[in-house]
Coordinates of C-alpha atoms in Angstrom, one line a residue:
M1 CA 3.8 -21.6 12.2
E2 CA 2.8 -20.1 15.5
H3 CA -0.1 -18.2 13.9
Q4 CA -2.2 -19.2 10.8
L5 CA -3.3 -16.4 8.5
T6 CA -6.7 -16.5 6.8
I7 CA -7.1 -14.2 3.8
Y8 CA -9.9 -13.3 1.4
N9 CA -9.1 -14.8 -2.0
T10 CA -10.8 -12.7 -4.7
L11 CA -10.7 -15.7 -7.1
D12 CA -12.9 -17.8 -4.9
R13 CA -14.7 -14.9 -3.1
K14 CA -14.2 -16.4 0.3
K15 CA -11.7 -16.5 3.1
E16 CA -9.1 -19.2 2.9
L17 CA -6.3 -20.4 5.2
F18 CA -3.1 -19.2 3.7
V19 CA -0.9 -22.1 2.7
P20 CA 2.2 -21.2 0.7
L21 CA 3.0 -23.3 -2.3
H22 CA 6.7 -23.5 -1.3
A23 CA 6.6 -23.1 2.5
P24 CA 8.4 -21.4 4.2
H25 CA 8.9 -19.3 1.1
V26 CA 6.2 -16.9 -0.1
G27 CA 6.1 -15.3 -3.6
M28 CA 4.1 -12.1 -3.7
Y29 CA 3.6 -9.8 -6.7
V30 CA 1.9 -6.4 -6.5
C31 CA 1.1 -4.1 -9.4
G32 CA 3.1 -0.9 -8.9
P33 CA 2.7 2.6 -10.3
T34 CA 2.7 3.9 -13.8
V35 CA 5.3 6.7 -13.5
Y36 CA 4.2 9.7 -15.4
G37 CA 2.9 11.8 -12.5
D38 CA 3.1 12.4 -8.8
A39 CA 2.0 9.7 -6.3
H40 CA -1.5 10.3 -4.9
L41 CA -3.7 8.9 -2.2
G42 CA -4.8 6.1 -4.5
H43 CA -1.2 5.0 -4.8
A44 CA -0.8 5.0 -1.0
R45 CA -3.5 2.5 -0.2
P46 CA -2.2 -0.6 -2.1
A47 CA 1.4 0.3 -1.1
I48 CA 0.4 0.4 2.6
T49 CA -2.0 -2.6 2.4
F50 CA 0.6 -4.9 0.9
D51 CA 3.4 -3.4 3.0
V52 CA 1.4 -4.6 6.0
L53 CA 1.0 -8.0 4.5
F54 CA 4.7 -8.2 3.7
R55 CA 5.6 -7.2 7.2
Y56 CA 3.1 -9.6 8.8
L57 CA 4.2 -12.6 6.7
T58 CA 7.8 -11.8 7.6
R59 CA 6.8 -11.6 11.3
L60 CA 5.1 -15.0 11.0
G61 CA 8.5 -16.5 9.9
Y62 CA 8.1 -16.7 6.2
K63 CA 10.8 -15.8 3.8
V64 CA 9.0 -13.4 1.4
R65 CA 10.1 -12.5 -2.1
Y66 CA 8.0 -9.4 -2.7
V67 CA 8.0 -8.1 -6.3
R68 CA 6.4 -4.8 -7.2
N69 CA 6.6 -3.7 -10.8
I70 CA 7.2 -0.3 -12.3
T71 CA 5.2 0.4 -15.5
D72 CA 7.5 2.6 -17.5
V73 CA 6.5 1.6 -21.0
G74 CA 3.4 3.7 -20.4
H75 CA -0.4 3.3 -20.7
L76 CA -2.3 4.5 -23.7
E77 CA -4.7 7.5 -23.3
H78 CA -8.1 6.0 -24.2
D79 CA -7.7 2.4 -22.9
A80 CA -5.1 -0.3 -22.8
D81 CA -4.9 -0.6 -26.6
E82 CA -5.5 2.7 -28.2
G83 CA -4.4 6.4 -28.0
E84 CA -1.1 8.1 -27.0
D85 CA 1.4 6.6 -24.5
K86 CA 1.1 8.8 -21.4
I87 CA 4.8 8.8 -20.6
A88 CA 5.6 9.6 -24.2
K89 CA 3.0 12.4 -24.2
K90 CA 4.6 13.9 -21.0
A91 CA 8.0 13.6 -22.6
R92 CA 6.8 15.4 -25.8
L93 CA 5.1 18.2 -23.9
E94 CA 8.1 18.8 -21.6
Q95 CA 10.8 18.1 -24.3
L96 CA 12.4 15.3 -22.3
E97 CA 13.4 11.8 -23.0
P98 CA 10.7 9.4 -21.9
M99 CA 13.1 7.8 -19.3
E100 CA 13.8 11.2 -17.9
V101 CA 10.1 11.5 -17.1
V102 CA 10.1 8.0 -15.7
Q103 CA 13.2 8.6 -13.5
Y104 CA 11.9 12.0 -12.2
Y105 CA 8.5 10.6 -11.0
L106 CA 10.0 7.3 -9.8
N107 CA 12.3 9.2 -7.5
R108 CA 9.4 11.2 -6.2
Y109 CA 7.3 8.0 -5.8
H110 CA 10.1 6.4 -3.8
K111 CA 10.4 9.5 -1.6
A112 CA 6.7 9.4 -0.9
M113 CA 6.8 5.7 -0.1
E114 CA 9.7 6.2 2.3
A115 CA 7.8 9.0 4.0
L116 CA 4.8 6.6 4.5
N117 CA 7.3 4.1 5.9
V118 CA 6.5 1.6 3.1
L119 CA 9.3 -1.0 3.0
P120 CA 11.0 -1.4 -0.4
P121 CA 10.1 -4.6 -2.2
S122 CA 12.6 -7.4 -2.7
I123 CA 12.6 -6.8 -6.4
E124 CA 11.3 -3.8 -8.4
P125 CA 11.4 -4.7 -12.1
H126 CA 10.7 -2.2 -14.8
A127 CA 8.5 -3.1 -17.8
S128 CA 11.0 -1.5 -20.1
G129 CA 13.8 -3.8 -18.9
H130 CA 11.8 -6.9 -19.7
I131 CA 10.8 -6.5 -23.3
I132 CA 12.5 -9.8 -24.2
E133 CA 10.4 -11.7 -21.6
Q134 CA 7.2 -10.1 -22.9
I135 CA 8.0 -11.0 -26.5
E136 CA 8.6 -14.6 -25.4
L137 CA 5.3 -14.6 -23.6
V138 CA 3.5 -13.4 -26.8
K139 CA 5.3 -16.1 -28.8
K140 CA 4.1 -18.9 -26.4
I141 CA 0.5 -17.6 -26.6
L142 CA 0.6 -17.5 -30.4
D143 CA 2.1 -21.1 -30.4
A144 CA -0.8 -22.2 -28.2
G145 CA -3.3 -20.8 -30.7
Y146 CA -4.8 -18.2 -28.4
A147 CA -3.5 -15.1 -30.2
Y148 CA -3.3 -13.8 -33.8
E149 CA -1.2 -11.2 -35.7
S150 CA -3.0 -8.3 -37.4
Q151 CA -1.2 -5.5 -39.2
G152 CA 1.9 -5.7 -37.1
S153 CA 0.1 -6.0 -33.8
V154 CA -0.7 -9.2 -31.9
Y155 CA -4.1 -9.7 -30.1
F156 CA -5.3 -12.2 -27.6
D157 CA -8.2 -14.2 -29.0
V158 CA -10.7 -13.9 -26.1
A159 CA -13.5 -15.9 -27.7
K160 CA -11.3 -18.8 -28.6
Y161 CA -9.8 -18.9 -25.1
N162 CA -13.3 -18.7 -23.6
K163 CA -14.3 -21.9 -25.4
D164 CA -11.6 -23.9 -23.6
H165 CA -11.4 -21.9 -20.4
H166 CA -13.4 -19.3 -18.5
Y167 CA -12.5 -15.7 -19.3
G168 CA -14.0 -13.7 -16.5
K169 CA -13.6 -16.0 -13.5
L170 CA -11.9 -13.4 -11.4
S171 CA -14.3 -10.6 -12.1
G172 CA -17.4 -12.8 -12.2
R173 CA -18.2 -11.7 -15.8
N174 CA -19.0 -13.8 -18.8
L175 CA -18.0 -13.0 -22.4
D176 CA -21.4 -11.6 -23.3
D177 CA -21.0 -9.1 -20.4
V178 CA -17.6 -8.1 -21.7
L179 CA -18.8 -7.7 -25.2
N180 CA -21.8 -5.5 -24.1
T181 CA -19.5 -3.2 -22.1
T182 CA -16.6 -2.9 -24.5
R183 CA -16.5 0.5 -26.1
E184 CA -16.1 1.0 -29.8
L185 CA -12.8 2.8 -30.4
D186 CA -10.9 4.0 -33.5
G187 CA -8.5 1.5 -34.9
Q188 CA -10.5 -1.5 -33.6
E189 CA -10.8 -3.0 -37.2
E190 CA -7.5 -4.8 -36.5
K191 CA -9.3 -7.1 -34.0
H192 CA -11.4 -10.2 -34.6
N193 CA -13.5 -9.3 -31.6
P194 CA -13.9 -6.0 -29.7
A195 CA -13.0 -7.8 -26.4
D196 CA -9.7 -9.0 -27.7
F197 CA -6.8 -7.2 -26.0
A198 CA -3.3 -6.2 -27.3
L199 CA -0.3 -8.4 -26.5
W200 CA 1.9 -6.4 -28.8
K201 CA 1.1 -3.1 -30.6
R202 CA 2.6 -1.9 -33.8
A203 CA 4.3 1.5 -33.2
Q204 CA 3.2 4.4 -35.4
P205 CA 6.0 6.5 -36.9
E206 CA 5.6 9.2 -34.2
H207 CA 5.7 6.7 -31.3
I208 CA 8.8 7.3 -29.2
M209 CA 8.9 4.2 -27.0
R210 CA 9.4 1.3 -29.4
W211 CA 11.3 -2.0 -29.6
P212 CA 12.0 -4.5 -32.4
S213 CA 10.0 -7.7 -32.4
P214 CA 9.2 -10.6 -34.8
W215 CA 6.1 -8.6 -35.8
G216 CA 7.9 -5.3 -36.4
D217 CA 8.8 -2.3 -34.2
G218 CA 6.3 -1.8 -31.4
F219 CA 5.7 -2.1 -27.7
P220 CA 4.0 -4.6 -25.4
G221 CA 0.4 -4.4 -24.3
W222 CA -0.3 -3.3 -20.8
H223 CA -1.2 -6.7 -19.4
A224 CA 1.9 -8.6 -20.6
E225 CA 4.4 -7.1 -18.3
C226 CA 3.0 -8.5 -15.0
T227 CA 2.6 -12.0 -16.4
A228 CA 6.1 -12.0 -17.8
M229 CA 7.9 -10.5 -14.8
G230 CA 5.9 -12.5 -12.3
R231 CA 6.9 -15.7 -14.0
K232 CA 10.6 -14.6 -14.3
Y233 CA 11.0 -13.7 -10.6
L234 CA 8.5 -16.0 -8.9
G235 CA 8.1 -18.9 -11.2
E236 CA 5.2 -20.4 -13.1
H237 CA 3.2 -20.8 -9.8
F238 CA 3.4 -18.3 -6.9
D239 CA 1.3 -17.5 -3.9
I240 CA -0.1 -13.9 -3.9
H241 CA -0.9 -11.4 -6.6
G242 CA -2.2 -8.1 -5.3
G243 CA -3.4 -4.7 -6.4
G244 CA -6.2 -2.2 -6.3
M245 CA -9.8 -3.4 -6.9
D246 CA -9.9 -1.3 -10.1
L247 CA -7.4 -3.7 -11.6
I248 CA -9.6 -6.8 -11.3
F249 CA -11.0 -6.1 -14.8
P250 CA -9.5 -6.0 -17.3
H251 CA -5.9 -6.1 -16.1
H252 CA -5.9 -9.1 -13.7
E253 CA -8.5 -11.0 -15.7
C254 CA -6.2 -10.7 -18.8
E255 CA -3.2 -11.8 -16.7
I256 CA -5.1 -15.0 -15.8
A257 CA -5.9 -15.6 -19.4
Q258 CA -2.3 -15.0 -20.5
S259 CA -0.8 -17.3 -17.9
V260 CA -3.3 -20.2 -18.7
A261 CA -2.9 -19.7 -22.4
S262 CA 0.9 -19.7 -22.2
Q263 CA 1.5 -22.5 -19.6
G264 CA -1.7 -24.4 -19.4
D265 CA -2.8 -23.5 -15.9
D266 CA -3.2 -20.7 -13.4
M267 CA 0.0 -19.0 -12.2
V268 CA -1.4 -17.3 -9.1
H269 CA -2.7 -19.2 -6.0
Y270 CA -4.3 -16.2 -4.1
W271 CA -5.6 -12.9 -5.5
M272 CA -6.0 -10.0 -3.1
H273 CA -7.4 -6.6 -3.8
N274 CA -7.7 -3.4 -1.8
N275 CA -10.7 -1.2 -2.2
M276 CA -10.7 2.4 -3.4
I277 CA -10.3 5.8 -1.7
T278 CA -13.0 8.3 -2.6
I279 CA -13.3 12.0 -1.9
N280 CA -16.7 13.1 -0.7
G281 CA -18.1 9.9 -2.1
T282 CA -16.6 10.4 -5.6
K283 CA -13.7 8.6 -7.2
M284 CA -10.6 10.7 -7.3
G285 CA -9.7 12.1 -10.7
K286 CA -7.9 15.1 -12.2
S287 CA -10.8 16.0 -14.4
L288 CA -13.1 16.3 -11.3
G289 CA -10.6 18.7 -9.6
N290 CA -10.4 16.4 -6.5
F291 CA -7.1 14.8 -7.3
I292 CA -4.8 15.3 -4.4
T293 CA -1.1 14.2 -4.5
L294 CA 0.7 12.9 -1.4
D295 CA 3.0 15.9 -1.5
E296 CA -0.1 18.2 -1.3
F297 CA -1.3 16.2 1.7
F298 CA 2.1 16.6 3.4
S299 CA 2.2 20.3 2.7
G300 CA -1.5 21.2 2.9
S301 CA -1.3 23.0 -0.4
H302 CA -4.4 21.7 -2.1
K303 CA -7.6 23.8 -2.0
L304 CA -9.6 20.9 -0.6
L305 CA -7.3 20.6 2.4
T306 CA -7.7 22.7 5.6
Q307 CA -4.3 21.8 6.9
A308 CA -1.2 19.7 6.2
Y309 CA -1.3 16.0 7.2
S310 CA 1.8 14.1 8.2
P311 CA 2.7 10.8 6.4
M312 CA 1.9 8.8 9.5
T313 CA -1.5 10.4 9.7
I314 CA -2.2 9.3 6.2
R315 CA -0.9 5.8 7.0
F316 CA -3.0 5.6 10.2
F317 CA -6.1 6.9 8.3
I318 CA -5.8 4.1 5.7
L319 CA -5.1 1.4 8.4
Q320 CA -8.2 2.4 10.3
A321 CA -10.4 0.8 7.6
H322 CA -10.2 -2.8 6.5
Y323 CA -8.3 -3.1 3.2
R324 CA -11.3 -4.5 1.4
S325 CA -13.6 -1.6 2.6
P326 CA -13.9 1.7 0.7
V327 CA -12.4 4.7 2.5
D328 CA -13.9 8.2 2.0
F329 CA -11.5 11.1 2.5
S330 CA -12.6 14.2 4.4
N331 CA -10.6 16.7 6.4
E332 CA -12.7 15.7 9.5
A333 CA -11.7 12.0 9.0
L334 CA -8.0 12.9 8.7
Q335 CA -8.2 15.2 11.7
A336 CA -9.7 12.4 13.7
A337 CA -7.0 10.0 12.5
E338 CA -4.4 12.6 13.6
K339 CA -5.8 12.7 17.1
G340 CA -6.1 8.9 17.3
L341 CA -2.5 8.5 16.2
S342 CA -1.4 11.1 18.8
R343 CA -3.2 9.1 21.5
L344 CA -1.5 5.9 20.4
M345 CA 2.0 7.4 20.3
E346 CA 1.4 9.1 23.7
A347 CA 0.6 5.6 25.1
V348 CA 3.8 4.3 23.6
D349 CA 5.8 7.1 25.2
S350 CA 4.0 6.6 28.5
L351 CA 5.3 3.0 28.7
E352 CA 8.7 4.5 29.6
K353 CA 7.2 6.3 32.6
I354 CA 5.8 3.3 34.3
T355 CA 7.4 2.0 37.4
P356 CA 6.7 -1.8 37.7
A357 CA 5.1 -3.3 40.8
A358 CA 5.6 -6.6 42.5
T359 CA 2.4 -8.0 41.0
S360 CA 0.1 -7.4 38.1
N361 CA -3.7 -7.1 37.8
V362 CA -3.7 -6.4 34.0
D363 CA -4.0 -9.0 31.2
V364 CA -1.2 -8.4 28.7
K365 CA -1.4 -11.9 27.3
S366 CA -5.0 -11.4 26.3
L367 CA -4.1 -8.1 24.5
R368 CA -1.4 -9.9 22.5
T369 CA -3.7 -12.8 21.6
K370 CA -6.5 -10.4 20.4
C371 CA -4.1 -8.4 18.2
F372 CA -2.8 -11.6 16.5
E373 CA -6.3 -12.9 16.1
A374 CA -7.3 -9.7 14.3
M375 CA -4.3 -9.9 12.0
N376 CA -4.9 -13.5 11.2
D377 CA -8.5 -12.7 10.2
D378 CA -7.7 -11.2 6.8
L379 CA -5.4 -8.5 8.1
N380 CA -8.1 -6.7 10.2
T381 CA -6.0 -3.7 11.0
P382 CA -8.9 -1.6 12.4
I383 CA -9.6 -4.2 15.0
V384 CA -5.9 -4.4 15.9
I385 CA -6.0 -0.6 16.4
S386 CA -9.0 -0.8 18.6
H387 CA -7.2 -3.4 20.8
L388 CA -4.2 -1.1 20.9
F389 CA -6.4 1.7 22.2
D390 CA -7.6 -0.7 24.9
G391 CA -3.9 -1.2 25.7
A392 CA -3.6 2.6 25.9
K393 CA -6.3 2.7 28.5
M394 CA -4.5 0.0 30.4
I395 CA -1.3 2.1 30.4
N396 CA -3.2 5.2 31.6
N397 CA -4.8 3.3 34.4
I398 CA -1.4 1.9 35.5
I399 CA 0.1 5.4 35.5
A400 CA -2.9 6.8 37.4
G401 CA -2.4 4.1 40.1
N402 CA -5.7 2.2 39.3
N403 CA -3.8 -0.9 38.2
T404 CA -0.4 -2.5 38.7
I405 CA 2.0 -4.3 36.4
S406 CA 5.0 -6.5 37.1
A407 CA 8.3 -6.0 35.5
D408 CA 7.8 -9.1 33.3
D409 CA 4.4 -8.0 32.2
L410 CA 5.7 -4.5 31.5
K411 CA 8.3 -5.9 29.3
D412 CA 5.7 -7.9 27.4
L413 CA 3.4 -4.9 27.1
K414 CA 6.2 -2.9 25.5
E415 CA 6.9 -5.7 23.1
V416 CA 3.2 -5.9 22.1
F417 CA 3.1 -2.2 21.3
H418 CA 6.4 -2.3 19.5
T419 CA 5.4 -5.3 17.5
F420 CA 2.0 -4.1 16.4
C421 CA 2.5 -0.3 16.2
F422 CA 5.9 -0.3 14.5
D423 CA 6.8 -3.7 13.1
I424 CA 3.5 -4.8 11.7
L425 CA 1.3 -1.6 11.2
G426 CA 4.5 0.2 10.2
L427 CA 3.8 3.4 12.2
K428 CA 6.8 5.5 13.4
E429 CA 7.5 8.5 15.5
E430 CA 7.6 11.6 13.4
I431 CA 9.8 14.7 13.9
G432 CA 8.6 17.9 12.5
S433 CA 4.9 17.0 12.1
S434 CA 2.1 18.3 14.3
D435 CA 2.4 15.2 16.5
G436 CA 6.1 14.6 16.1
R437 CA 7.3 17.9 17.5
E438 CA 7.1 16.1 20.9
A439 CA 9.8 13.7 19.7
A440 CA 12.0 16.6 18.6
Y441 CA 11.7 18.6 21.8
G442 CA 11.3 15.7 24.2
K443 CA 14.8 15.4 25.6
V444 CA 15.0 19.2 26.3
V445 CA 11.5 19.3 27.9
D446 CA 12.3 16.3 30.1
M447 CA 15.6 17.9 31.2
L448 CA 13.8 21.1 32.1
L449 CA 11.1 19.3 34.0
E450 CA 13.7 17.2 35.9
Q451 CA 15.3 20.5 37.0
R452 CA 11.9 21.6 38.1
V453 CA 11.5 18.4 40.2
K454 CA 14.8 19.1 41.8
A455 CA 13.8 22.8 42.4
K456 CA 10.6 21.6 44.1
A457 CA 12.5 19.2 46.3
N458 CA 14.8 22.1 47.4
K459 CA 11.7 24.2 48.0
D460 CA 12.9 26.6 45.3
W461 CA 9.3 27.5 44.3
A462 CA 10.4 30.5 42.2
T463 CA 12.5 28.3 39.8
S464 CA 9.8 25.6 39.8
D465 CA 7.1 28.1 38.8
L466 CA 9.3 29.8 36.2
I467 CA 10.0 26.5 34.4
R468 CA 6.3 25.5 34.4
N469 CA 5.1 29.0 33.3
E470 CA 7.6 29.3 30.5
L471 CA 6.8 25.8 29.1
T472 CA 3.0 26.5 29.4
A473 CA 3.5 29.8 27.4
L474 CA 5.3 27.8 24.7
G475 CA 2.3 25.5 24.4
F476 CA 3.2 22.5 26.6
E477 CA 0.7 21.0 29.0
I478 CA 2.4 20.0 32.3
K479 CA 0.9 17.5 34.8
D480 CA 2.4 16.5 38.1
T481 CA 2.1 12.8 39.0
K482 CA 3.1 10.7 41.9
D483 CA 6.0 9.4 39.9
G484 CA 7.2 12.8 38.7
F485 CA 5.5 14.5 35.7
E486 CA 3.8 14.1 32.4
W487 CA 3.7 16.6 29.5
K488 CA 2.3 17.0 26.0
L489 CA 2.3 19.6 23.3
S490 CA -1.0 21.4 23.1
K491 CA -2.9 21.3 19.8

């Protein structure tokens, strides 16, 4: 490969050179949403993080099979093993079939992801469509002696597994830590150990979402779906498993235990986790009143928002921080992201206004190299963005006549901005947003200003002044340059 990517492997807690198990093919599995409510900012961060990884691996020349699951069996209210299924609860309250709830929110999730310019995965399997695979996984773990049946449910025997393997190697915990932090919940008498987790749960008579199994009617435990579907679509060994940092324990820890117990060794080569988004330093949650959906960001309808923010502003805001760093939401931070994105898109637009010279005194090659170096260093998107802002200064200096650029270098500069802004970071021009109105009106404004240039050439000062004054009154800033004109829409 032309470039070598180094990524932080959560399992080893260090950066490692990414070497695919089956080069040039890459298998990547990312935990997707539980579809019982609208997508929020917390959903956006892993989606954008692993979208950038997907885009970059593809750009490096790998053939990537990207699997992102949909949890439509539902999580239980109190924890992964107890309580009421959230999808079933929503269905009961709204008098709908559970799959109506799933489809409604899945459609809305897809719409939000499309607005954020998140590419669809290669495969998007549903937990409810892979019950057979999950039952087979449970059978294998039982056969290996690391699970037990209890009152129609099947539990993973964490203590027995820990004697032969290390339960807690991803999260850095030991079994005593787990036992000390495990809450006592109703119905735990079925378990041998409070830390044991459900592989299959017996369905109570009122439970809507249920399937037949060798242990009676029930439903799979939360952790089973990713292990079963990852194995089905990516094989017993695959490259990358990703998700939010909040999934490290217990979800991904349990996935490791399930895979080792069922096949004898680890399934995943690299574990990657993005950090959280907080609001004023506090984790987002409905009970705290600081839960903001993506639709509310796009419309500005939440009480904590001072304005609407476009999907690309949200994407740019997230990319301005390294994926392993926490991000704290504030209106000020999003407004700064909006201005920064506008500057970057103005630079992209300005590339078309440059007239090449015979020689160059700018270093486009260095800009390209620095951007790739930042991406290769564990997807360091904020550093890429800083280099692109340096590129924007280069463009402004060329337009101002302080520097020159040859035709070949101009072509390369356009390619650098297109590759990193659009292909890798996944930004796009927006129409109808506060920044994107320029794109909507651009052709009309350019046409009017070209008529003004002709009027000035013909010394028709009345027409020239009329066009300028009318556009200024509409909120456009007009600037005459040696090559013609520049304009932008005032904030």
